[in-house]
Amino acid sequence: LTLGAIYLLVTSDWKKISRRTIIQAVAIGSLLALIINFHISFGIGFTVGVTLFLFVQLLREKNLWKHFFLFFLLIGCGFLVIFAPFLLFESRHGFMQTQTIIETVTRYGDVVNQKGLSQLHIFQEFFVTFAKVVHLPILIATVVFILSCGWFAVMVTRKKILLTKNDEKLLLLLSCLFLGMGFIYFSARNPVWAYHFIGVDIFFLLLTTFFLSKIPLLLKTGAIWALVIIFFAIVTFIQTFNRTPYGFAEQKEAVQTIIHDAKTTDYSVFAYSPSIYSYEYRYLFRWLATKDVPYDPAKNPSRGQILYLIVPKKQTPEVIDFMHFRAPVDLYKTNQTWEIGGIQI
């Protein structure tokens, strides 16, 4: 969806109003709505960046403001068509979600108590995302990115690299998208976590391939590095056949560890599960401790004196978010941890 919207924005010729241009404009609006539906935080930042890009284009082509107005109108039509089911749902429920969104935007201060990434960490997360794209350590990736941008700028200034009109539009669009994402994440009142940057990697991927296509030395270096990445990816894939994920025995030991540690103290348990529901721990706690731990976390009873979190040993952004949500740092402190195979308590 993101690549499709970027392609249409770069290749659309707004100087000519034709059937193709009309279809492209409606398609852009539809894709923007779909992106917001799939990933609202990324989608809003993406839409802000696209809007900024269109306004910059309008300023560059002031004599075509009528064409741009029609283009904006068509984008809005495509957007509203995709959002029609949501608007219908809202109209039948008193626009409650819309009111929540407005309150989130206009209300001063934090909307929720949880604290996400600091503004410094949000800034760093952009470079972390680039590091993941190129499979390099964060510091090295940051240096490579800055040097590549500087090198490219110097070569363009000296006219050793000639940019086509679509090249200029792509660079302008990517710049606006980064600004849009930065504006949303730096000004957000809700917590921002690393998984909110899902989708930003597409911007870096496009920018990286663009640099590779324009700078021959980078292309050769990138080709060699790509072969190295493929080699290690194959090795890692083969090694996964010798690994066994944690299973029933480790889950049983985790429950026994909690029972032994809590003794007679009242306690609550939250177990991380990608599917949200944790039927296995409900069964184990009923069997071993005659304790009711609902499979649905929303039905968990009032929290006891001790709170236990059962999470994977490998802490992905989703797991970290789960930990912050279930055990806010301003309410709880970690007294002890246990590691049982691939499980951490």
GROMACS .gro file of C-alpha atoms in nm:
model
  345
    1LEU     CA    1   0.000   0.000   0.000
    2THR     CA    2   0.277   0.242   0.098
    3LEU     CA    3   0.486   0.170  -0.209
    4GLY     CA    4   0.179   0.199  -0.430
    5ALA     CA    5   0.091   0.540  -0.289
    6ILE     CA    6   0.450   0.663  -0.326
    7TYR     CA    7   0.467   0.538  -0.685
    8LEU     CA    8   0.144   0.715  -0.779
    9LEU     CA    9   0.250   1.039  -0.610
   10VAL     CA   10   0.584   1.043  -0.791
   11THR     CA   11   0.460   0.943  -1.137
   12SER     CA   12   0.136   1.144  -1.148
   13ASP     CA   13   0.142   1.438  -1.388
   14TRP     CA   14  -0.094   1.697  -1.240
   15LYS     CA   15  -0.039   1.942  -1.524
   16LYS     CA   16  -0.273   1.738  -1.742
   17ILE     CA   17  -0.624   1.649  -1.633
   18SER     CA   18  -0.699   1.316  -1.796
   19ARG     CA   19  -0.878   0.994  -1.713
   20ARG     CA   20  -0.549   0.845  -1.594
   21THR     CA   21  -0.482   1.140  -1.362
   22ILE     CA   22  -0.831   1.117  -1.214
   23ILE     CA   23  -0.791   0.745  -1.148
   24GLN     CA   24  -0.448   0.802  -0.993
   25ALA     CA   25  -0.580   1.075  -0.760
   26VAL     CA   26  -0.873   0.862  -0.639
   27ALA     CA   27  -0.636   0.567  -0.594
   28ILE     CA   28  -0.398   0.778  -0.383
   29GLY     CA   29  -0.682   0.882  -0.153
   30SER     CA   30  -0.802   0.522  -0.124
   31LEU     CA   31  -0.451   0.399  -0.039
   32LEU     CA   32  -0.407   0.669   0.227
   33ALA     CA   33  -0.731   0.560   0.393
   34LEU     CA   34  -0.630   0.193   0.380
   35ILE     CA   35  -0.288   0.270   0.532
   36ILE     CA   36  -0.454   0.455   0.822
   37ASN     CA   37  -0.693   0.163   0.874
   38PHE     CA   38  -0.407  -0.086   0.888
   39HIS     CA   39  -0.163   0.119   1.098
   40ILE     CA   40  -0.320   0.435   1.234
   41SER     CA   41  -0.009   0.603   1.385
   42PHE     CA   42   0.204   0.540   1.076
   43GLY     CA   43  -0.089   0.620   0.849
   44ILE     CA   44  -0.154   0.959   1.007
   45GLY     CA   45   0.214   1.053   0.981
   46PHE     CA   46   0.220   0.930   0.621
   47THR     CA   47  -0.089   1.136   0.536
   48VAL     CA   48   0.062   1.447   0.696
   49GLY     CA   49   0.378   1.396   0.489
   50VAL     CA   50   0.178   1.348   0.168
   51THR     CA   51  -0.026   1.663   0.240
   52LEU     CA   52   0.295   1.860   0.295
   53PHE     CA   53   0.437   1.722  -0.030
   54LEU     CA   54   0.127   1.827  -0.225
   55PHE     CA   55   0.135   2.179  -0.080
   56VAL     CA   56   0.504   2.216  -0.168
   57GLN     CA   57   0.425   2.103  -0.520
   58LEU     CA   58   0.146   2.359  -0.532
   59LEU     CA   59   0.386   2.637  -0.427
   60ARG     CA   60   0.628   2.531  -0.700
   61GLU     CA   61   0.353   2.536  -0.964
   62LYS     CA   62   0.139   2.835  -0.862
   63ASN     CA   63  -0.009   2.873  -1.209
   64LEU     CA   64  -0.165   2.526  -1.184
   65TRP     CA   65  -0.358   2.582  -0.862
   66LYS     CA   66  -0.689   2.486  -1.030
   67HIS     CA   67  -0.546   2.150  -1.131
   68PHE     CA   68  -0.411   2.096  -0.782
   69PHE     CA   69  -0.746   2.185  -0.627
   70LEU     CA   70  -0.916   1.923  -0.845
   71PHE     CA   71  -0.642   1.673  -0.757
   72PHE     CA   72  -0.694   1.737  -0.383
   73LEU     CA   73  -1.069   1.699  -0.428
   74LEU     CA   74  -1.029   1.364  -0.605
   75ILE     CA   75  -0.790   1.239  -0.337
   76GLY     CA   76  -1.048   1.338  -0.077
   77CYS     CA   77  -1.319   1.148  -0.265
   78GLY     CA   78  -1.108   0.831  -0.270
   79PHE     CA   79  -1.031   0.877   0.097
   80LEU     CA   80  -1.397   0.919   0.194
   81VAL     CA   81  -1.508   0.617  -0.010
   82ILE     CA   82  -1.276   0.388   0.186
   83PHE     CA   83  -1.366   0.556   0.516
   84ALA     CA   84  -1.743   0.541   0.449
   85PRO     CA   85  -1.794   0.221   0.659
   86PHE     CA   86  -1.610   0.380   0.952
   87LEU     CA   87  -1.815   0.700   0.926
   88LEU     CA   88  -2.136   0.497   0.909
   89PHE     CA   89  -2.033   0.303   1.218
   90GLU     CA   90  -1.948   0.626   1.399
   91SER     CA   91  -2.281   0.785   1.308
   92ARG     CA   92  -2.464   0.490   1.464
   93HIS     CA   93  -2.259   0.514   1.785
   94GLY     CA   94  -2.260   0.887   1.853
   95PHE     CA   95  -1.915   0.950   1.700
   96MET     CA   96  -1.749   0.827   2.021
   97GLN     CA   97  -1.418   0.732   1.857
   98THR     CA   98  -1.410   1.061   1.669
   99GLN     CA   99  -1.456   1.248   1.997
  100THR     CA  100  -1.171   1.045   2.149
  101ILE     CA  101  -0.943   1.136   1.858
  102ILE     CA  102  -1.031   1.506   1.889
  103GLU     CA  103  -0.967   1.495   2.264
  104THR     CA  104  -0.634   1.323   2.204
  105VAL     CA  105  -0.527   1.598   1.962
  106THR     CA  106  -0.656   1.896   2.161
  107ARG     CA  107  -0.612   1.790   2.523
  108TYR     CA  108  -0.306   1.929   2.698
  109GLY     CA  109  -0.074   1.676   2.861
  110ASP     CA  110  -0.055   1.297   2.840
  111VAL     CA  111  -0.370   1.107   2.753
  112VAL     CA  112  -0.256   0.788   2.929
  113ASN     CA  113  -0.026   0.723   3.223
  114GLN     CA  114   0.223   0.495   3.043
  115LYS     CA  115   0.543   0.662   2.923
  116GLY     CA  116   0.683   0.549   2.590
  117LEU     CA  117   1.005   0.644   2.419
  118SER     CA  118   1.154   0.980   2.507
  119GLN     CA  119   1.203   1.232   2.229
  120LEU     CA  120   1.573   1.144   2.219
  121HIS     CA  121   1.488   0.774   2.183
  122ILE     CA  122   1.232   0.854   1.914
  123PHE     CA  123   1.504   1.038   1.721
  124GLN     CA  124   1.740   0.743   1.772
  125GLU     CA  125   1.472   0.499   1.661
  126PHE     CA  126   1.482   0.645   1.309
  127PHE     CA  127   1.848   0.545   1.284
  128VAL     CA  128   1.773   0.210   1.450
  129THR     CA  129   1.521   0.148   1.172
  130PHE     CA  130   1.781   0.230   0.907
  131ALA     CA  131   2.031   0.000   1.082
  132LYS     CA  132   1.780  -0.285   1.059
  133VAL     CA  133   1.731  -0.221   0.688
  134VAL     CA  134   2.103  -0.239   0.606
  135HIS     CA  135   2.183  -0.499   0.877
  136LEU     CA  136   2.455  -0.293   1.042
  137PRO     CA  137   2.525  -0.188   1.402
  138ILE     CA  138   2.341   0.132   1.490
  139LEU     CA  139   2.651   0.352   1.520
  140ILE     CA  140   2.803   0.230   1.193
  141ALA     CA  141   2.467   0.258   1.015
  142THR     CA  142   2.425   0.617   1.137
  143VAL     CA  143   2.771   0.713   1.009
  144VAL     CA  144   2.703   0.543   0.675
  145PHE     CA  145   2.371   0.722   0.639
  146ILE     CA  146   2.514   1.068   0.716
  147LEU     CA  147   2.816   1.016   0.487
  148SER     CA  148   2.594   0.885   0.205
  149CYS     CA  149   2.362   1.186   0.230
  150GLY     CA  150   2.656   1.427   0.238
  151TRP     CA  151   2.832   1.253  -0.050
  152PHE     CA  152   2.515   1.256  -0.259
  153ALA     CA  153   2.455   1.626  -0.188
  154VAL     CA  154   2.812   1.717  -0.291
  155MET     CA  155   2.790   1.518  -0.615
  156VAL     CA  156   2.456   1.677  -0.704
  157THR     CA  157   2.597   2.024  -0.629
  158ARG     CA  158   2.895   1.956  -0.855
  159LYS     CA  159   2.654   1.820  -1.119
  160LYS     CA  160   2.822   1.482  -1.125
  161ILE     CA  161   2.478   1.335  -1.062
  162LEU     CA  162   2.192   1.455  -1.277
  163LEU     CA  163   1.843   1.422  -1.134
  164THR     CA  164   1.534   1.367  -1.342
  165LYS     CA  165   1.205   1.530  -1.252
  166ASN     CA  166   1.081   1.207  -1.093
  167ASP     CA  167   1.406   1.183  -0.893
  168GLU     CA  168   1.343   1.528  -0.750
  169LYS     CA  169   0.983   1.442  -0.670
  170LEU     CA  170   1.086   1.120  -0.495
  171LEU     CA  171   1.346   1.298  -0.281
  172LEU     CA  172   1.098   1.573  -0.196
  173LEU     CA  173   0.828   1.318  -0.111
  174LEU     CA  174   1.061   1.114   0.113
  175SER     CA  175   1.173   1.432   0.289
  176CYS     CA  176   0.811   1.532   0.351
  177LEU     CA  177   0.726   1.183   0.474
  178PHE     CA  178   1.011   1.188   0.724
  179LEU     CA  179   0.897   1.532   0.841
  180GLY     CA  180   0.539   1.409   0.871
  181MET     CA  181   0.637   1.103   1.073
  182GLY     CA  182   0.866   1.311   1.293
  183PHE     CA  183   0.594   1.568   1.358
  184ILE     CA  184   0.341   1.304   1.463
  185TYR     CA  185   0.580   1.104   1.682
  186PHE     CA  186   0.749   1.402   1.848
  187SER     CA  187   0.418   1.574   1.922
  188ALA     CA  188   0.223   1.261   2.021
  189ARG     CA  189   0.065   1.265   2.368
  190ASN     CA  190   0.017   0.888   2.364
  191PRO     CA  191   0.322   0.666   2.422
  192VAL     CA  192   0.538   0.599   2.117
  193TRP     CA  193   0.705   0.257   2.102
  194ALA     CA  194   0.949   0.099   1.860
  195TYR     CA  195   0.675  -0.094   1.677
  196HIS     CA  196   0.517   0.236   1.573
  197PHE     CA  197   0.809   0.267   1.329
  198ILE     CA  198   0.685  -0.030   1.128
  199GLY     CA  199   0.655   0.116   0.779
  200VAL     CA  200   0.927   0.378   0.821
  201ASP     CA  201   1.173   0.114   0.701
  202ILE     CA  202   1.012   0.144   0.355
  203PHE     CA  203   1.125   0.507   0.336
  204PHE     CA  204   1.483   0.410   0.422
  205LEU     CA  205   1.472   0.120   0.177
  206LEU     CA  206   1.364   0.350  -0.105
  207LEU     CA  207   1.624   0.610  -0.012
  208THR     CA  208   1.897   0.343   0.009
  209THR     CA  209   1.815   0.195  -0.331
  210PHE     CA  210   1.801   0.547  -0.476
  211PHE     CA  211   2.151   0.625  -0.348
  212LEU     CA  212   2.278   0.290  -0.477
  213SER     CA  213   2.139   0.364  -0.824
  214LYS     CA  214   2.310   0.705  -0.836
  215ILE     CA  215   2.649   0.635  -0.674
  216PRO     CA  216   2.847   0.354  -0.847
  217LEU     CA  217   3.086   0.296  -0.555
  218LEU     CA  218   2.794   0.254  -0.315
  219LEU     CA  219   2.631   0.012  -0.558
  220LYS     CA  220   2.938  -0.213  -0.566
  221THR     CA  221   2.976  -0.200  -0.189
  222GLY     CA  222   2.606  -0.264  -0.142
  223ALA     CA  223   2.614  -0.565  -0.374
  224ILE     CA  224   2.899  -0.724  -0.175
  225TRP     CA  225   2.723  -0.652   0.155
  226ALA     CA  226   2.398  -0.799   0.020
  227LEU     CA  227   2.580  -1.126  -0.059
  228VAL     CA  228   2.721  -1.131   0.296
  229ILE     CA  229   2.372  -1.077   0.441
  230ILE     CA  230   2.226  -1.355   0.225
  231PHE     CA  231   2.502  -1.594   0.334
  232PHE     CA  232   2.447  -1.533   0.705
  233ALA     CA  233   2.070  -1.546   0.659
  234ILE     CA  234   2.103  -1.894   0.507
  235VAL     CA  235   2.330  -2.004   0.792
  236THR     CA  236   2.088  -1.868   1.051
  237PHE     CA  237   1.795  -2.039   0.879
  238ILE     CA  238   1.973  -2.373   0.885
  239GLN     CA  239   2.056  -2.329   1.253
  240THR     CA  240   1.688  -2.278   1.340
  241PHE     CA  241   1.622  -2.646   1.266
  242ASN     CA  242   1.830  -2.735   1.574
  243ARG     CA  243   1.637  -2.504   1.805
  244THR     CA  244   1.326  -2.603   1.993
  245PRO     CA  245   1.087  -2.337   2.125
  246TYR     CA  246   0.986  -2.352   2.487
  247GLY     CA  247   0.704  -2.597   2.546
  248PHE     CA  248   0.489  -2.757   2.811
  249ALA     CA  249   0.777  -2.866   3.039
  250GLU     CA  250   0.920  -2.516   3.062
  251GLN     CA  251   0.576  -2.362   3.111
  252LYS     CA  252   0.510  -2.608   3.392
  253GLU     CA  253   0.842  -2.522   3.556
  254ALA     CA  254   0.760  -2.150   3.526
  255VAL     CA  255   0.429  -2.203   3.707
  256GLN     CA  256   0.599  -2.411   3.979
  257THR     CA  257   0.860  -2.136   4.023
  258ILE     CA  258   0.587  -1.877   4.078
  259ILE     CA  259   0.403  -2.103   4.324
  260HIS     CA  260   0.723  -2.167   4.521
  261ASP     CA  261   0.817  -1.799   4.530
  262ALA     CA  262   0.474  -1.663   4.621
  263LYS     CA  263   0.401  -1.928   4.889
  264THR     CA  264   0.087  -1.803   5.068
  265THR     CA  265   0.107  -1.444   4.942
  266ASP     CA  266  -0.174  -1.328   4.716
  267TYR     CA  267  -0.046  -1.278   4.363
  268SER     CA  268  -0.158  -1.207   4.006
  269VAL     CA  269  -0.015  -1.338   3.681
  270PHE     CA  270  -0.008  -1.202   3.329
  271ALA     CA  271   0.142  -1.420   3.056
  272TYR     CA  272   0.241  -1.275   2.720
  273SER     CA  273   0.085  -1.444   2.420
  274PRO     CA  274   0.081  -1.318   2.059
  275SER     CA  275  -0.280  -1.435   2.040
  276ILE     CA  276  -0.362  -1.249   2.367
  277TYR     CA  277  -0.532  -1.554   2.522
  278SER     CA  278  -0.321  -1.795   2.733
  279TYR     CA  279  -0.516  -2.117   2.778
  280GLU     CA  280  -0.209  -2.320   2.873
  281TYR     CA  281  -0.131  -2.114   3.184
  282ARG     CA  282  -0.494  -2.117   3.290
  283TYR     CA  283  -0.479  -2.497   3.286
  284LEU     CA  284  -0.139  -2.517   3.462
  285PHE     CA  285  -0.233  -2.280   3.745
  286ARG     CA  286  -0.561  -2.462   3.806
  287TRP     CA  287  -0.380  -2.796   3.810
  288LEU     CA  288  -0.075  -2.703   4.015
  289ALA     CA  289  -0.202  -2.420   4.237
  290THR     CA  290  -0.582  -2.449   4.221
  291LYS     CA  291  -0.570  -2.079   4.124
  292ASP     CA  292  -0.792  -1.919   3.866
  293VAL     CA  293  -0.581  -1.733   3.610
  294PRO     CA  294  -0.826  -1.641   3.330
  295TYR     CA  295  -0.720  -1.713   2.975
  296ASP     CA  296  -0.846  -1.365   2.888
  297PRO     CA  297  -0.625  -1.095   3.052
  298ALA     CA  298  -0.923  -0.857   3.055
  299LYS     CA  299  -1.098  -1.093   3.298
  300ASN     CA  300  -0.803  -1.111   3.536
  301PRO     CA  301  -0.914  -1.043   3.893
  302SER     CA  302  -0.786  -0.753   4.104
  303ARG     CA  303  -0.409  -0.752   4.133
  304GLY     CA  304  -0.251  -0.919   4.432
  305GLN     CA  305   0.043  -0.810   4.643
  306ILE     CA  306   0.286  -0.961   4.391
  307LEU     CA  307   0.256  -0.936   4.015
  308TYR     CA  308   0.428  -1.195   3.796
  309LEU     CA  309   0.485  -1.144   3.424
  310ILE     CA  310   0.560  -1.449   3.210
  311VAL     CA  311   0.725  -1.330   2.888
  312PRO     CA  312   0.957  -1.468   2.618
  313LYS     CA  313   1.327  -1.439   2.696
  314LYS     CA  314   1.376  -1.251   2.370
  315GLN     CA  315   1.214  -0.915   2.437
  316THR     CA  316   1.074  -0.772   2.116
  317PRO     CA  317   0.909  -0.427   2.112
  318GLU     CA  318   0.570  -0.598   2.148
  319VAL     CA  319   0.687  -0.783   2.460
  320ILE     CA  320   0.834  -0.466   2.611
  321ASP     CA  321   0.507  -0.283   2.543
  322PHE     CA  322   0.319  -0.568   2.716
  323MET     CA  323   0.547  -0.539   3.020
  324HIS     CA  324   0.503  -0.162   3.043
  325PHE     CA  325   0.127  -0.195   3.009
  326ARG     CA  326   0.080  -0.474   3.265
  327ALA     CA  327   0.338  -0.348   3.514
  328PRO     CA  328   0.383   0.031   3.486
  329VAL     CA  329   0.720   0.139   3.622
  330ASP     CA  330   0.559   0.407   3.839
  331LEU     CA  331   0.353   0.140   4.021
  332TYR     CA  332   0.582  -0.163   4.032
  333LYS     CA  333   0.948  -0.243   4.082
  334THR     CA  334   1.126  -0.561   3.980
  335ASN     CA  335   1.246  -0.764   4.279
  336GLN     CA  336   1.360  -1.082   4.105
  337THR     CA  337   1.372  -1.248   3.764
  338TRP     CA  338   1.397  -1.611   3.656
  339GLU     CA  339   1.498  -1.756   3.322
  340ILE     CA  340   1.368  -2.100   3.228
  341GLY     CA  341   1.473  -2.196   2.879
  342GLY     CA  342   1.307  -1.947   2.647
  343ILE     CA  343   1.084  -1.809   2.926
  344GLN     CA  344   1.154  -1.518   3.156
  345ILE     CA  345   0.955  -1.443   3.472
   0.00000   0.00000   0.00000
